[in-house]
Short mmCIF file of C-alpha atoms in Angstrom, two decimals:
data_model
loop_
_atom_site.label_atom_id
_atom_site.label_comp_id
_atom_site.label_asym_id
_atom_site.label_seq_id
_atom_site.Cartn_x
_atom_site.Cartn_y
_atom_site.Cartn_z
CA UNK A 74 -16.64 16.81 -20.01
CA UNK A 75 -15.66 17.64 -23.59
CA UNK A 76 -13.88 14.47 -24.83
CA UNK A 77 -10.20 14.39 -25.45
CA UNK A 78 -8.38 12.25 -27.10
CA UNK A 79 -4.30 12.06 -26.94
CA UNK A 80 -1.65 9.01 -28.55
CA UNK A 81 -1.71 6.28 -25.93
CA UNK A 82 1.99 7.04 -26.33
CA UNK A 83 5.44 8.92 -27.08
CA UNK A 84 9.03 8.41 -26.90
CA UNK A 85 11.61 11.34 -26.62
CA UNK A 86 15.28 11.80 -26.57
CA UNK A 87 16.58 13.62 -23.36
CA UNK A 88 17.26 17.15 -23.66
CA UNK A 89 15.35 17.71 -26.35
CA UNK A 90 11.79 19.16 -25.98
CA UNK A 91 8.53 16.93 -25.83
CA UNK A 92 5.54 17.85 -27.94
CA UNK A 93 2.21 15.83 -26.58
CA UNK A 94 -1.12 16.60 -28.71
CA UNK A 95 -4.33 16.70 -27.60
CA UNK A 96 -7.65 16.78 -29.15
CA UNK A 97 -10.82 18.61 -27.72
CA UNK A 98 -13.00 19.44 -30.75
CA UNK A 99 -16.10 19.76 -28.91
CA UNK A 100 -14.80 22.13 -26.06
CA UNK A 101 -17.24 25.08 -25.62
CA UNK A 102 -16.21 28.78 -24.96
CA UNK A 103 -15.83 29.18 -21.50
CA UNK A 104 -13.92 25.50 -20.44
CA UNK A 105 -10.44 25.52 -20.09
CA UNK A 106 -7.32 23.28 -20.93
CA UNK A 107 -6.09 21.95 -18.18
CA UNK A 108 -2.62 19.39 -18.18
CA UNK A 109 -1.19 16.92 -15.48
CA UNK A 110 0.92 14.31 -15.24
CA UNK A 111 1.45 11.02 -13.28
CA UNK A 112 4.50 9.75 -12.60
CA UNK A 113 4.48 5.91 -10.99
CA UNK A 114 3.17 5.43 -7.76
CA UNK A 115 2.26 9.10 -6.76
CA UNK A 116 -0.61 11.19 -7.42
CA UNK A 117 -1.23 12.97 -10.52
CA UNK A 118 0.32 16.38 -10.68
CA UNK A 119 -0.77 19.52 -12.28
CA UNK A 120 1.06 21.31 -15.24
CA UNK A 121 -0.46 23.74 -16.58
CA UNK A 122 -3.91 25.25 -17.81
CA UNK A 123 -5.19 27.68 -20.47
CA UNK A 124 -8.19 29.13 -21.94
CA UNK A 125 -7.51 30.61 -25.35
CA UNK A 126 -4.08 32.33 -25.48
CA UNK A 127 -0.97 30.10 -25.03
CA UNK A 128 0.56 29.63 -21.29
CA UNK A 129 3.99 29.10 -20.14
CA UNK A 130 5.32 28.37 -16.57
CA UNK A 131 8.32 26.99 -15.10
CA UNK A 132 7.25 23.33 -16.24
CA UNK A 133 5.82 23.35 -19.64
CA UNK A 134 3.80 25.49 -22.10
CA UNK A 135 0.83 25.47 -23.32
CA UNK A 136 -0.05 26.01 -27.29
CA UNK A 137 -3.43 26.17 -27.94
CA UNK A 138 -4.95 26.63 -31.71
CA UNK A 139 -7.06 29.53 -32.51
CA UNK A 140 -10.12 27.71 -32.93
CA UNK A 141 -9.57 26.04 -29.26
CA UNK A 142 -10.03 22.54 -30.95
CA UNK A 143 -6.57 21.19 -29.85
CA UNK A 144 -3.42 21.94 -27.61
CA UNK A 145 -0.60 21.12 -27.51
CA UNK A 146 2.06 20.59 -24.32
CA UNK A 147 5.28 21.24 -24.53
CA UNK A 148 8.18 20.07 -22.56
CA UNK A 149 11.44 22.26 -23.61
CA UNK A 150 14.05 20.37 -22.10
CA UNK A 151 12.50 16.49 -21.39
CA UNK A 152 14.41 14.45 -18.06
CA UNK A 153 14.47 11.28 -17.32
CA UNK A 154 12.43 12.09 -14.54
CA UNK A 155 9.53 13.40 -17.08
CA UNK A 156 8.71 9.77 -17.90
CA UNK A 157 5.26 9.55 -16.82
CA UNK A 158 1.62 9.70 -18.20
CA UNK A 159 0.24 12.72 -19.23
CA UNK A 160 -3.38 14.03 -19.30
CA UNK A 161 -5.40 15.80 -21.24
CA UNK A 162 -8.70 17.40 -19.36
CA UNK A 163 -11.29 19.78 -19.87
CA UNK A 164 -13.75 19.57 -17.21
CA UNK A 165 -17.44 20.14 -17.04
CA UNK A 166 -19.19 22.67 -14.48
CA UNK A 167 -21.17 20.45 -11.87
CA UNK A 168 -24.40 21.67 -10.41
CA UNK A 169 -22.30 22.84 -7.91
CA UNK A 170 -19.38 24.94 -9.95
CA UNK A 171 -17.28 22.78 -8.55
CA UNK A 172 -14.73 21.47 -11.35
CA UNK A 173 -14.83 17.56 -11.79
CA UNK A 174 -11.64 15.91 -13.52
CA UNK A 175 -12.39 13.23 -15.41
CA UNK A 176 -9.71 11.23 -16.39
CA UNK A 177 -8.92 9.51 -19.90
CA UNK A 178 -6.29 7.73 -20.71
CA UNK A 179 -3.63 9.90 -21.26
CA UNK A 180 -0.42 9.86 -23.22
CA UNK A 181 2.29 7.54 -21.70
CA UNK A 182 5.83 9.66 -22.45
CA UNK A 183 8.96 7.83 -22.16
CA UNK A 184 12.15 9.98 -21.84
CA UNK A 185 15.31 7.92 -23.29
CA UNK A 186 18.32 8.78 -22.55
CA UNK B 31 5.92 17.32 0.05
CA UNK B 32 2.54 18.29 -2.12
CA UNK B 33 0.17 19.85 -0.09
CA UNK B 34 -1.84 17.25 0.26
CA UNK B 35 -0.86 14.58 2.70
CA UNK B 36 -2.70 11.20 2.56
CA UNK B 37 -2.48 8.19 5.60
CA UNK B 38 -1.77 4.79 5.76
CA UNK B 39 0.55 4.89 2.45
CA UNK B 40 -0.08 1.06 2.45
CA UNK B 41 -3.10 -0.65 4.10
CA UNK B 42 -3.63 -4.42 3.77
CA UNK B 43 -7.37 -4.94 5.04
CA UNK B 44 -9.35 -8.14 5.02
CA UNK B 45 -12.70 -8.24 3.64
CA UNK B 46 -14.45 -8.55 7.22
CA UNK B 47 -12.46 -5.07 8.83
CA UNK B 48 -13.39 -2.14 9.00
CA UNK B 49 -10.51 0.77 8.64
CA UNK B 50 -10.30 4.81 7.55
CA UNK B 51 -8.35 6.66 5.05
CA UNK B 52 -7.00 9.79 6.08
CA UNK B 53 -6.42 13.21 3.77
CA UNK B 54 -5.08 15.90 5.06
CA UNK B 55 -4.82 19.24 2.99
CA UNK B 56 -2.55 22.80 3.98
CA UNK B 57 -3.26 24.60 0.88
CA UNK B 58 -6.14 26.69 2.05
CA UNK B 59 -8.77 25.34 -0.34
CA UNK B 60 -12.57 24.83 0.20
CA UNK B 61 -12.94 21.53 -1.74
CA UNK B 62 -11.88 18.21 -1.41
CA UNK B 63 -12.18 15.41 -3.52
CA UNK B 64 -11.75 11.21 -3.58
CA UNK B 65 -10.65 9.39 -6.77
CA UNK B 66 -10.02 5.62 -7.33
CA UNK B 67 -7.33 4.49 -9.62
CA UNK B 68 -8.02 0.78 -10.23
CA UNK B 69 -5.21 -1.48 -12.11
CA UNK B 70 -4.79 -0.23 -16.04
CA UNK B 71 -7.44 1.98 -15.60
CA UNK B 72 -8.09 5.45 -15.76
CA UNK B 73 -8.64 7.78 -12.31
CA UNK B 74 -12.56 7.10 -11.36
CA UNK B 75 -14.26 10.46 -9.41
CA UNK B 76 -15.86 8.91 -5.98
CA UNK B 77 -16.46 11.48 -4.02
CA UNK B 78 -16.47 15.57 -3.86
CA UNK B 79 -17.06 18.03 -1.04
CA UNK B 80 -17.49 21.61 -1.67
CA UNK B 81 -17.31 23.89 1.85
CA UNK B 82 -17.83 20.75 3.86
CA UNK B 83 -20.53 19.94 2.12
CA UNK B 84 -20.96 16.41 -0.51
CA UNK B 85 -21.69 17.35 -3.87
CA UNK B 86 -20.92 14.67 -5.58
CA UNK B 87 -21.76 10.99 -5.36
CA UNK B 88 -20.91 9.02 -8.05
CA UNK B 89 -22.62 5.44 -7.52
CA UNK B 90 -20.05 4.61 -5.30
CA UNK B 91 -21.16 1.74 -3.11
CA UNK B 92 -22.07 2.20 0.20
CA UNK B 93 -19.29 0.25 1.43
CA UNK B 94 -17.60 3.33 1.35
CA UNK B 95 -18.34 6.22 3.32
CA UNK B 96 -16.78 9.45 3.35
CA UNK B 97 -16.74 11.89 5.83
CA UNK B 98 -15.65 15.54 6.13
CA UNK B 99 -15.34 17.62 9.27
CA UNK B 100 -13.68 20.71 8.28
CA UNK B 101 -12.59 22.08 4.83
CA UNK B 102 -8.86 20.81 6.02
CA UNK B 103 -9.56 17.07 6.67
CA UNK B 104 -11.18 13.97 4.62
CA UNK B 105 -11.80 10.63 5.49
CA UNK B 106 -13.19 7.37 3.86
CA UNK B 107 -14.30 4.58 6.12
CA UNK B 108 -14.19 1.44 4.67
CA UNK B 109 -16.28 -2.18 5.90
CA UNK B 110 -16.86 -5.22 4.16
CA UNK B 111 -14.80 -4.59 1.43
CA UNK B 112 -14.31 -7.04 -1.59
CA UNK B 113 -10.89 -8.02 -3.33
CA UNK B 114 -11.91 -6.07 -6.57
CA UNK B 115 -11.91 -2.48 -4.08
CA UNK B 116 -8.07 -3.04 -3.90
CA UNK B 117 -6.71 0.00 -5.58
CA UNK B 118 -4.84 3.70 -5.51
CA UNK B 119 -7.08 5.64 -3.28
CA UNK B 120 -6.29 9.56 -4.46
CA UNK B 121 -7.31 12.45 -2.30
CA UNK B 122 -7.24 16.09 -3.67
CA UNK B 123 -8.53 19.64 -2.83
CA UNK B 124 -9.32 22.97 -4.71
CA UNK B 125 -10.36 26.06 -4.54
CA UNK B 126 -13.95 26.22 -6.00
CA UNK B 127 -14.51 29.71 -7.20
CA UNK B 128 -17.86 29.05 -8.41
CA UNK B 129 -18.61 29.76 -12.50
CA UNK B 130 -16.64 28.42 -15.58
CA UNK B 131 -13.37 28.45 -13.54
CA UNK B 132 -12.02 25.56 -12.23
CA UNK B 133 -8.99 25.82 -10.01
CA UNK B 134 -6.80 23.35 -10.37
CA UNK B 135 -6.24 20.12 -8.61
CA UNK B 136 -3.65 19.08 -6.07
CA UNK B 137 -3.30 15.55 -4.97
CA UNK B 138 -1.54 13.44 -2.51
CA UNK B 139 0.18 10.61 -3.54
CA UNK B 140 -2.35 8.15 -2.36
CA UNK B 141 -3.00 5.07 -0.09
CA UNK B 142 -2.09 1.84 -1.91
CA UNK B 143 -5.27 -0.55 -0.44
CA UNK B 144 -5.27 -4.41 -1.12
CA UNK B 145 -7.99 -6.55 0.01
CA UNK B 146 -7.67 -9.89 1.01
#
């Protein structure tokens, strides 16, 4: 996997949006962004994903700079109930094409009200 | 309600049983996958099957054993497990399209294991 690297953590006020950095300097052309989040006690969830152009869905976007060396998430509105940690991955290709998450550390956001 | 559905929730085991995790997935996809999330550490990839078939392996020990019948269904028997095994056991599935795209990943919420 290209390495990532993210702040162990964030604090942001409610209602107002949530801007989590990532790093992926060595990413090569073809691997894509991806984002999920874990939220205590439940399985990780996915966000969002991207290649080169940004990406926006109903949960977050996804700002990613021209030279594909680091993203950025954005949450527009942050809940209470966006408190959770947040991950960073770009996977490698197996020998099978099948994608393999590998999972750092991530970015622990804590929404205050 | 994710997709993914993952049974026991809770399983207290002791270190002499032998017990199964069960994953169910209803999203259609060809690929299922078992992760370990161990106290203040990050997800570890265990296992992944690809149409039914194990493609990945990743030193797990052979105290675990995973088995998959259909593209819909995953299991991981457990024996002789040690106190340090206790952890999140994460199931997920995705579609494998083959080349640089990697669908992504949908997970259950996991069976909370503790072994006395």
């Amino acid at each position: 996997d290209a390495k990532t690297t993210q702040p162990p953590s964030m604090d942001c006020a409610e209602g107002r949006a949530a801007n989590l950095p990532c790093n992926h300097s060595t990413i090569s052309g073809n691997e894509y962004v991806y984002w999920y989040r874990q939220i205590h006690s439940q399985g990780p969830q996915y966000i969002i994903h991207g290649l080169k152009n940004n990406e926006t869905n109903e949960m977050a976007s996804l700002i990613i700079t021209e030279d594909r060396k680091s993203s950025t998430l954005i949450l527009p509105h942050a809940t209470l109930r966006d408190t959770a940690v947040y991950y960073c991955i770009v996977p490698s290709i197996g020998s099978s094409n099948t994608g393999k998450l590998i999972f750092g550390q991530g970015t622990t956001l804590q929404v205050k009200p | 309600e994710t997709g993914v559905t993952q049974t026991p929730r809770h399983l207290v085991m002791g270190m002499t049983n032998k017990k199964s995790l069960k994953c169910e997935q209803h999203l259609g996809h060809n690929a299922m996958y078992w992760y370990k999330q161990s106290a203040k550490k990050p997800l570890e990839l265990m296992f992944v099957y690809s149409l039914e078939e194990r493609v990945e392996n990743n030193s797990v020990p052979s105290r675990f054993s995973p088995e998959c019948p259909n593209s819909s269904h995953l299991f991981l028997h457990l024996h002789t497990l040690q106190p340090e095994d206790s952890a999140l056991y994460l199931c997920a599935s995705s579609q494998d399209r083959g080349g640089s795209y990697n669908s992504p990943l949908h997970f259950g919420n996991g069976t909370r294991l503790t072994v006395t």
